[in-house]
Short mmCIF file of C-alpha atoms in Angstrom, two decimals:
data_model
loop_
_atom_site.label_atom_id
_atom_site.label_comp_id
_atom_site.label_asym_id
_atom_site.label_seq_id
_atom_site.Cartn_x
_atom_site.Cartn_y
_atom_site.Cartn_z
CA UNK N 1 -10.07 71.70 94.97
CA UNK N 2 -7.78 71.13 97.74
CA UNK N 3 -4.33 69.19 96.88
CA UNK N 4 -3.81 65.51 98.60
CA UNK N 5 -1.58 66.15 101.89
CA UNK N 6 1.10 64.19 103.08
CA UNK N 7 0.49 61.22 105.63
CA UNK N 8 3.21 59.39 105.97
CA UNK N 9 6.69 59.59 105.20
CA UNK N 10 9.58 56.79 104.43
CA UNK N 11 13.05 58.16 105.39
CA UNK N 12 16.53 56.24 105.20
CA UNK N 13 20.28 57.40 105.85
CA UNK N 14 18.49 60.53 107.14
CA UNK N 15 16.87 61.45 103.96
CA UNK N 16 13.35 61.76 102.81
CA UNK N 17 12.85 58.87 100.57
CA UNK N 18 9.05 58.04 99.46
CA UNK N 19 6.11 60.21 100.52
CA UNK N 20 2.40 59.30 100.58
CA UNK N 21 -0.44 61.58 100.47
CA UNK N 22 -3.61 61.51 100.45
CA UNK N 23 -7.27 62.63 101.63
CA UNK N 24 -9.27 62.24 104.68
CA UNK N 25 -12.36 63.16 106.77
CA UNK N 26 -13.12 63.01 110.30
CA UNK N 27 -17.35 63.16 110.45
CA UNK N 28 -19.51 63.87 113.16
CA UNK N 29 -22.89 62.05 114.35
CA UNK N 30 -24.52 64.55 111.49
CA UNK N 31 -22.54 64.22 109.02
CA UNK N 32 -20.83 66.94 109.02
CA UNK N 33 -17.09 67.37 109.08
CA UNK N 34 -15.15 67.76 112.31
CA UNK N 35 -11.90 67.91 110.90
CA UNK N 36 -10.30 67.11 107.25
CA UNK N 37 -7.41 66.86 105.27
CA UNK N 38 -6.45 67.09 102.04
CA UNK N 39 -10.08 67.25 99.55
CA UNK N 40 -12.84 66.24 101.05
CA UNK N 41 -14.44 66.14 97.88
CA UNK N 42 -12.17 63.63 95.98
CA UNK N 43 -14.07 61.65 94.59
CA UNK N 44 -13.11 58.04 94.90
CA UNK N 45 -13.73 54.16 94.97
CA UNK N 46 -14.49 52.87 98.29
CA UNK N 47 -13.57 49.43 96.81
CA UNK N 48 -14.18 46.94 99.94
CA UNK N 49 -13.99 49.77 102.51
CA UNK N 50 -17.70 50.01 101.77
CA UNK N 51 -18.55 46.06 102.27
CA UNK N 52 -21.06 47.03 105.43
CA UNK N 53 -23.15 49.32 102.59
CA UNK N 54 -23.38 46.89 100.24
CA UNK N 55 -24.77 44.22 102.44
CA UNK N 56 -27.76 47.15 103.91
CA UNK N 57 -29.83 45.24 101.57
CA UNK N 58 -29.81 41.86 102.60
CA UNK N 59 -30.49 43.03 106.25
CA UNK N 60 -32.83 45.37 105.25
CA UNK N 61 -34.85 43.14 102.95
CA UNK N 62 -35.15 40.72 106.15
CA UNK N 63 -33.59 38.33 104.32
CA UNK N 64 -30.66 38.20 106.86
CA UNK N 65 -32.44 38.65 109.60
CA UNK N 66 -31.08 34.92 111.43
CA UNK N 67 -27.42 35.64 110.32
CA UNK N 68 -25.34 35.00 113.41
CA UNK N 69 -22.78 37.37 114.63
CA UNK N 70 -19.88 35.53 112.71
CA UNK N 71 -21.82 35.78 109.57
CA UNK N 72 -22.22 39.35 109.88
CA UNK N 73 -18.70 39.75 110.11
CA UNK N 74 -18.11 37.40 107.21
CA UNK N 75 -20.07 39.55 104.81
CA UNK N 76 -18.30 42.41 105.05
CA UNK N 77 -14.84 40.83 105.01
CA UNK N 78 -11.73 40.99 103.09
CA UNK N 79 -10.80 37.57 104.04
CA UNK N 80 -7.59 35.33 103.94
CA UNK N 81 -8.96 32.37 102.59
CA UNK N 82 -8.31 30.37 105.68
CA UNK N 83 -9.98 27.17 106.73
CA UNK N 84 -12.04 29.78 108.91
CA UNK N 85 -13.45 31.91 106.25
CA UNK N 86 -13.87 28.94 103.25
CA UNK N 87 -15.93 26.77 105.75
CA UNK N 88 -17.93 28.93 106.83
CA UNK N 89 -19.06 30.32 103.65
CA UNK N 90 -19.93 27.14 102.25
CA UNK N 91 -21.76 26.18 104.96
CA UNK N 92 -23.52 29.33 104.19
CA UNK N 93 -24.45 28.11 100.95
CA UNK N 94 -25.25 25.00 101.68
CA UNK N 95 -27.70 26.41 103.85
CA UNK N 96 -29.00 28.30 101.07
CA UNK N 97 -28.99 24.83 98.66
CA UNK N 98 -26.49 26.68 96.47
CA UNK N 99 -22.55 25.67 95.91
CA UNK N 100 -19.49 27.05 95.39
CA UNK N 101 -20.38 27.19 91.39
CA UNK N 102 -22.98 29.84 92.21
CA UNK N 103 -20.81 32.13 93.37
CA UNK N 104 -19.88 34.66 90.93
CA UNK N 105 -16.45 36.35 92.15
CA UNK N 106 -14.02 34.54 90.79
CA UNK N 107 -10.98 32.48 92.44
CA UNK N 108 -7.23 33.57 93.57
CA UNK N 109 -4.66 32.30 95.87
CA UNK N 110 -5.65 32.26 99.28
CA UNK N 111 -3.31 35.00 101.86
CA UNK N 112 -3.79 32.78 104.21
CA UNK N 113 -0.24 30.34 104.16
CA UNK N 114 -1.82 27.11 106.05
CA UNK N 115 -4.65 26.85 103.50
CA UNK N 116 -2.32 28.09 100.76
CA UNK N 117 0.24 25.01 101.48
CA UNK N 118 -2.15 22.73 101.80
CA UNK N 119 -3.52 23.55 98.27
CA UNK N 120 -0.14 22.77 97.13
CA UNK N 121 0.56 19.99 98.93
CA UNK N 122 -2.44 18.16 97.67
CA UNK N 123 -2.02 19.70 94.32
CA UNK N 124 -5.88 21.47 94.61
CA UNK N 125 -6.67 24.14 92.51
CA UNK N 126 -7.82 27.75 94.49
CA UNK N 127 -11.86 27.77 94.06
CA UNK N 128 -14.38 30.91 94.56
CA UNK N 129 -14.33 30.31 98.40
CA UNK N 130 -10.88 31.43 98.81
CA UNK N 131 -12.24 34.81 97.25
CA UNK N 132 -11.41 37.39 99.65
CA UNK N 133 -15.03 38.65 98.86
CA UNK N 134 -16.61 35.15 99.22
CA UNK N 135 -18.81 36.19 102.11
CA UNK N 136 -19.91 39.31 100.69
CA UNK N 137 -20.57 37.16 97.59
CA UNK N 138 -22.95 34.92 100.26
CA UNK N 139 -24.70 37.62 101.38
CA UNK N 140 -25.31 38.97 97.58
CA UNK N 141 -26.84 35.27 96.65
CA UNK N 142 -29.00 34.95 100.11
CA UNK N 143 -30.50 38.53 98.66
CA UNK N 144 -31.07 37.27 95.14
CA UNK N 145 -32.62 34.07 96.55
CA UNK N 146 -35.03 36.74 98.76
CA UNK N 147 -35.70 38.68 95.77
CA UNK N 148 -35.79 35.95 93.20
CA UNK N 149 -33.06 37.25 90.54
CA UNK N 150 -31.86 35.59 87.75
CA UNK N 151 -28.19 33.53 88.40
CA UNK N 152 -25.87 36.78 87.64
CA UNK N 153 -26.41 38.91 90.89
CA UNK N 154 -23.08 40.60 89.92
CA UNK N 155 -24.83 42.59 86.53
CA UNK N 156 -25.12 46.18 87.48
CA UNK N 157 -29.07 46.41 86.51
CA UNK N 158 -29.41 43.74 88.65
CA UNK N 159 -32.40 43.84 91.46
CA UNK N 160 -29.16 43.25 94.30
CA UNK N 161 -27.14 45.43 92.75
CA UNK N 162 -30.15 48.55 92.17
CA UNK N 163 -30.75 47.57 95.95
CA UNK N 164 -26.75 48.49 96.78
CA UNK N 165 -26.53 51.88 94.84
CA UNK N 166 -29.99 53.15 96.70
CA UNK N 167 -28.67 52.21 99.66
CA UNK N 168 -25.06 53.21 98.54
CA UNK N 169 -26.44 57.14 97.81
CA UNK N 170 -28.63 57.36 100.74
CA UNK N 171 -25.92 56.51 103.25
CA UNK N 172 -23.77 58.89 101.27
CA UNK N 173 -25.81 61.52 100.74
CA UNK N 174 -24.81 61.73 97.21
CA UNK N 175 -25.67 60.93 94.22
CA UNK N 176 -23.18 58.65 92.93
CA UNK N 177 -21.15 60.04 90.17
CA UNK N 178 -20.13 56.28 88.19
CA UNK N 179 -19.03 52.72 88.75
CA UNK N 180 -16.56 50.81 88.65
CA UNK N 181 -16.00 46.71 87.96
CA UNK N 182 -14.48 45.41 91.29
CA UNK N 183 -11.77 42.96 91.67
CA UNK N 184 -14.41 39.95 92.64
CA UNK N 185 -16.86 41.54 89.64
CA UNK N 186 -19.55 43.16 91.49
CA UNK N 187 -20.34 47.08 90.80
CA UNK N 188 -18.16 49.71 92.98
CA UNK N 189 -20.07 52.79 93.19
CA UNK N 190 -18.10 56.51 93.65
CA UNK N 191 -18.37 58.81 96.47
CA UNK N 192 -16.08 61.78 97.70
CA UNK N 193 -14.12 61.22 100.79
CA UNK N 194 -17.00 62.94 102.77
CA UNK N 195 -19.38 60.93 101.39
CA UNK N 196 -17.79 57.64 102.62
CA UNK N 197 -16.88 59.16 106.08
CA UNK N 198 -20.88 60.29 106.66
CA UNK N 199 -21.83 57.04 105.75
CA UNK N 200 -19.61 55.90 108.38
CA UNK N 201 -20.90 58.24 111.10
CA UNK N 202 -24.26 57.00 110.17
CA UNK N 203 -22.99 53.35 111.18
CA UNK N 204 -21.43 54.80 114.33
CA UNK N 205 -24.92 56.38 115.61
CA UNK N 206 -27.15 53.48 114.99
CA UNK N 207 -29.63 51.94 117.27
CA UNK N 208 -30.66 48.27 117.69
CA UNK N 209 -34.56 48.46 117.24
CA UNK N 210 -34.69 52.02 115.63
CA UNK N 211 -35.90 50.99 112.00
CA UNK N 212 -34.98 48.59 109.43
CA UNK N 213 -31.42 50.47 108.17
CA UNK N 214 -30.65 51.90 111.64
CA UNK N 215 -31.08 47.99 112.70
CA UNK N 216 -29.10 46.57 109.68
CA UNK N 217 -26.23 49.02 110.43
CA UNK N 218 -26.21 48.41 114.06
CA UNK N 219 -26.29 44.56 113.22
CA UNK N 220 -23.06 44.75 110.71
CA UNK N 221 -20.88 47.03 112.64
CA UNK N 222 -21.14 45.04 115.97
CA UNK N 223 -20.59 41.18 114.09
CA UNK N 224 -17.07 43.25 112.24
CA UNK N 225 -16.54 44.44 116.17
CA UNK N 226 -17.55 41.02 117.41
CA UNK N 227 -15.67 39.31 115.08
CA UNK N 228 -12.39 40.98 113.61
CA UNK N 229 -10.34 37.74 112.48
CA UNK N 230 -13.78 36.85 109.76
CA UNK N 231 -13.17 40.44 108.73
CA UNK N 232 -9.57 39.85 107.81
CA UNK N 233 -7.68 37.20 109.05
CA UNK N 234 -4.33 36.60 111.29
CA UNK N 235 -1.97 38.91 110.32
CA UNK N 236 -3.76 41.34 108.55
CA UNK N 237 -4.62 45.33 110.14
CA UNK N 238 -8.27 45.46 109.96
CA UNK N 239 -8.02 42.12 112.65
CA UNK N 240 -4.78 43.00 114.73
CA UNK N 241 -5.87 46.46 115.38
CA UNK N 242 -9.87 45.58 115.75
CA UNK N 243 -8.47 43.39 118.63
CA UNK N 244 -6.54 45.92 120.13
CA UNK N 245 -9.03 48.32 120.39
CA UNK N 246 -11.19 45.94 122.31
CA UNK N 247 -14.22 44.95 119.91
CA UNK N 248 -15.62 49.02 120.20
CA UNK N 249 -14.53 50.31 116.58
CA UNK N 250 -15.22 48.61 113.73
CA UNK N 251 -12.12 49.37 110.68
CA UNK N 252 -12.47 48.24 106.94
CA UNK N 253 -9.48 48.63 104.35
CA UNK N 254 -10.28 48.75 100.94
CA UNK N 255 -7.84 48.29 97.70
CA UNK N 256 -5.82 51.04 96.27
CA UNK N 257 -5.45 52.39 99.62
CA UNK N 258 -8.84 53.41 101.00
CA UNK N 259 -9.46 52.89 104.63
CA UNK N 260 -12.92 53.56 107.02
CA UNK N 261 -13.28 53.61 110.41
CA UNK N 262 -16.99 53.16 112.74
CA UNK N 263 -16.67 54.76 116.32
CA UNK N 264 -20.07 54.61 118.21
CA UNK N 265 -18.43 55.85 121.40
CA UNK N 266 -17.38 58.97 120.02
CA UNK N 267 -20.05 58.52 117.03
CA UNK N 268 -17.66 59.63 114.33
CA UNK N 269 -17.05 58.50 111.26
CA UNK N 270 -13.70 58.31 109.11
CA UNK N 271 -12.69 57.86 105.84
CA UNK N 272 -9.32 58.36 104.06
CA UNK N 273 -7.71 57.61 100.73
CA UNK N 274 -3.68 57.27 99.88
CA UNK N 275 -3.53 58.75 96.59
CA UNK N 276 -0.89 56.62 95.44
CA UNK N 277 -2.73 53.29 96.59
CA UNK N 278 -0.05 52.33 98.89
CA UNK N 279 -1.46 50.03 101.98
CA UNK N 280 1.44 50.78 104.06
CA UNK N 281 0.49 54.68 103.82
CA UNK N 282 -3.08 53.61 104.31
CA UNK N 283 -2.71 51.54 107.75
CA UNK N 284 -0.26 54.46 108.91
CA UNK N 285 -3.12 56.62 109.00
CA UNK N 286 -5.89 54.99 109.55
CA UNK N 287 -3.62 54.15 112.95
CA UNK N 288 -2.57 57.91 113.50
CA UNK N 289 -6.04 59.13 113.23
CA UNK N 290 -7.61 56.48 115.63
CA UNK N 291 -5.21 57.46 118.15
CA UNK N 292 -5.95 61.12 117.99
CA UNK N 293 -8.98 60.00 118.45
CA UNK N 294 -8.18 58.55 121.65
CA UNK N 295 -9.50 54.78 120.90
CA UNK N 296 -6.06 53.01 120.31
CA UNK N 297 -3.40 53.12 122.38
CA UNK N 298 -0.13 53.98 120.66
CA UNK N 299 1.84 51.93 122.89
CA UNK N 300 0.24 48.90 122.14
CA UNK N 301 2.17 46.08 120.08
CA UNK N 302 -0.87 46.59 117.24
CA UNK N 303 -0.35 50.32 116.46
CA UNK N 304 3.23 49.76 117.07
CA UNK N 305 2.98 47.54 114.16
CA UNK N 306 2.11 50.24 111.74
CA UNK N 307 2.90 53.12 113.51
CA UNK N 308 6.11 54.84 112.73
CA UNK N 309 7.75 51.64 112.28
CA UNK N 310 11.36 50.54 111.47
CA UNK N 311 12.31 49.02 108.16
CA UNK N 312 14.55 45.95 107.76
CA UNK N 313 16.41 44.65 105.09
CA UNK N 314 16.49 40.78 104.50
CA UNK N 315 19.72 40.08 106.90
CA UNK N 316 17.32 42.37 109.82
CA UNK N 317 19.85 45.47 109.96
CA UNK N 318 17.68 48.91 109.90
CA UNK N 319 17.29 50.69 106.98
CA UNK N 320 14.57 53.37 107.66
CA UNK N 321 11.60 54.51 109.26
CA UNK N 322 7.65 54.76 107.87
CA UNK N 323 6.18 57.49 109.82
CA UNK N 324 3.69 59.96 110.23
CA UNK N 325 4.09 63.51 108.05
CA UNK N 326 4.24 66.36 110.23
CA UNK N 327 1.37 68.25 110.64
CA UNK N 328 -1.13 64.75 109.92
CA UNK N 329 -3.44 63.48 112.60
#
């Protein structure tokens, strides 16, 4: 097994301070690998890197066949919680004639600071829509509803959740070697680095009208594409650096520092993990990599933005830079 390399590196008064290391894997429109680092065989947790596999199901089944763009991007998102994202899923659900209570994922503080001050202004209480997996959560009960499960889609022998570990291992090409309990409750199957990045380049090399999963894929990439601030959110890297590279690669970050990327262009597929779950070492790469792949400009304000940036301290004087290891990307 191949040791983690080193990805990015945090240096101040001219001294290495923090590194990060990790794994990743460039894949081709086969599958295969094009170029790697680190173990391609780690086995990890996609977490919410691998939102757009989970919801192959519902698109699949037919059962989300009228979603609209937006919606497409909603159930694969890592959202803020902003007025944006919470409306829209419960109109979602309303369409459904389910609520807010049906939901099974659990409530937090929203990211987003607009919705978060107005909770606190009017003394409201976060609820499940503010879930940063709310609209995967949508997609999950629109599925159940299809396949008439009982109330708690989120139980791993489920019939949505059986539906999301075929799919999972077929888009893998692995068997899946466990689960884990995500942070909004629902299963999170393994895969190796590999793994994740083939599933990818299957999502790259999709065709509208070329089956039910090719479809379904197609579908989900282009409404993340189509729609990078349901995604996300303002702010956040999956959404700035979407945008920036013009709605033609699709980027999901995951927690504990896993990151995926969807190029149909090039039809490539990429996956990486930061071994030490650190999300600034994770959006450093994920950048570095997309520009060696030639599809974001390293100039631009959004790869500036993770990019070999500066660090301030709280009174804005300079106190190091984050940037790329040598011999990464």
């Amino acid at each position: 097994m191949a040791e983690p390399v080193a990805m990015a590196e945090l240096w101040r008064g001219g001294q290495l301070e923090s590194t990060h290391l990790g794994h990743a894997v460039i894949c081709g429109a086969d599958g295969s690998i094009e170029q790697a680092w680190g173990d391609p065989a780690a086995v990890i947790f996609p977490r919410s890197s691998c939102k757009m596999v989970q919801a192959l199901p519902l698109m699949e089944s037919g059962a989300g066949r009228n979603l609209t763009a937006k919606q497409l991007g909603l159930v694969c998102a890592s959202h803020n919680g902003a007025a944006i994202h919470t409306q829209a899923v419960a109109a979602w659900l309303a369409d459904l004639g389910l609520a807010e209570a049906d939901l099974r994922c659990g409530s937090h503080e929203p990211k987003d600071r607009a919705e978060r001050d107005r909770l606190i202004k009017t003394d409201e209480s976060p609820c499940q829509l503010h879930n940063n997996c709310s609209g995967k959560h949508a997609g999950f009960l629109m599925l159940n509803t299809h396949l008439g499960g009982h109330a708690d889609y989120i139980e791993v022998d489920h019939p949505v959740q059986l539906a999301i570990k075929a799919a999972h291992e077929e888009v893998t090409g692995e068997q899946s070697a466990g689960y884990g309990i995500d942070g909004c409750s629902a299963p999170n199957y393994s895969t190796s680095v590999h793994g994740l990045a083939r599933a990818m380049a299957f999502f790259a090399t999709a065709k509208e009208g070329a089956g039910a999963r090719q479809d379904a894929a197609y579908r989900l990439s282009r409404g993340m594409m189509a729609h990078p601030e349901m995604v996300a959110g303002e702010g956040r890297a999956c959404t700035v650096l979407m945008r920036a590279m013009g709605g033609k690669v699709a980027i999901k970050t995951g927690a504990e520092a896993v990151f995926v990327g969807i190029i149909p262009e090039l039809q490539k597929g990429i996956a990486l993990k930061i071994t030490d779950g650190s999300t600034r070492g994770a959006e450093l790469a994920i950048c570095a990599l997309l520009v060696k792949l030639g599809v974001l400009d390293p100039e631009s304000a959004a790869a500036r933005q993770y990019l070999n940036t500066t660090e301030r301290n709280w009174r804005g004087f300079e106190t190091g830079t984050l940037r790329v290891a040598p011999g990464f990307a």
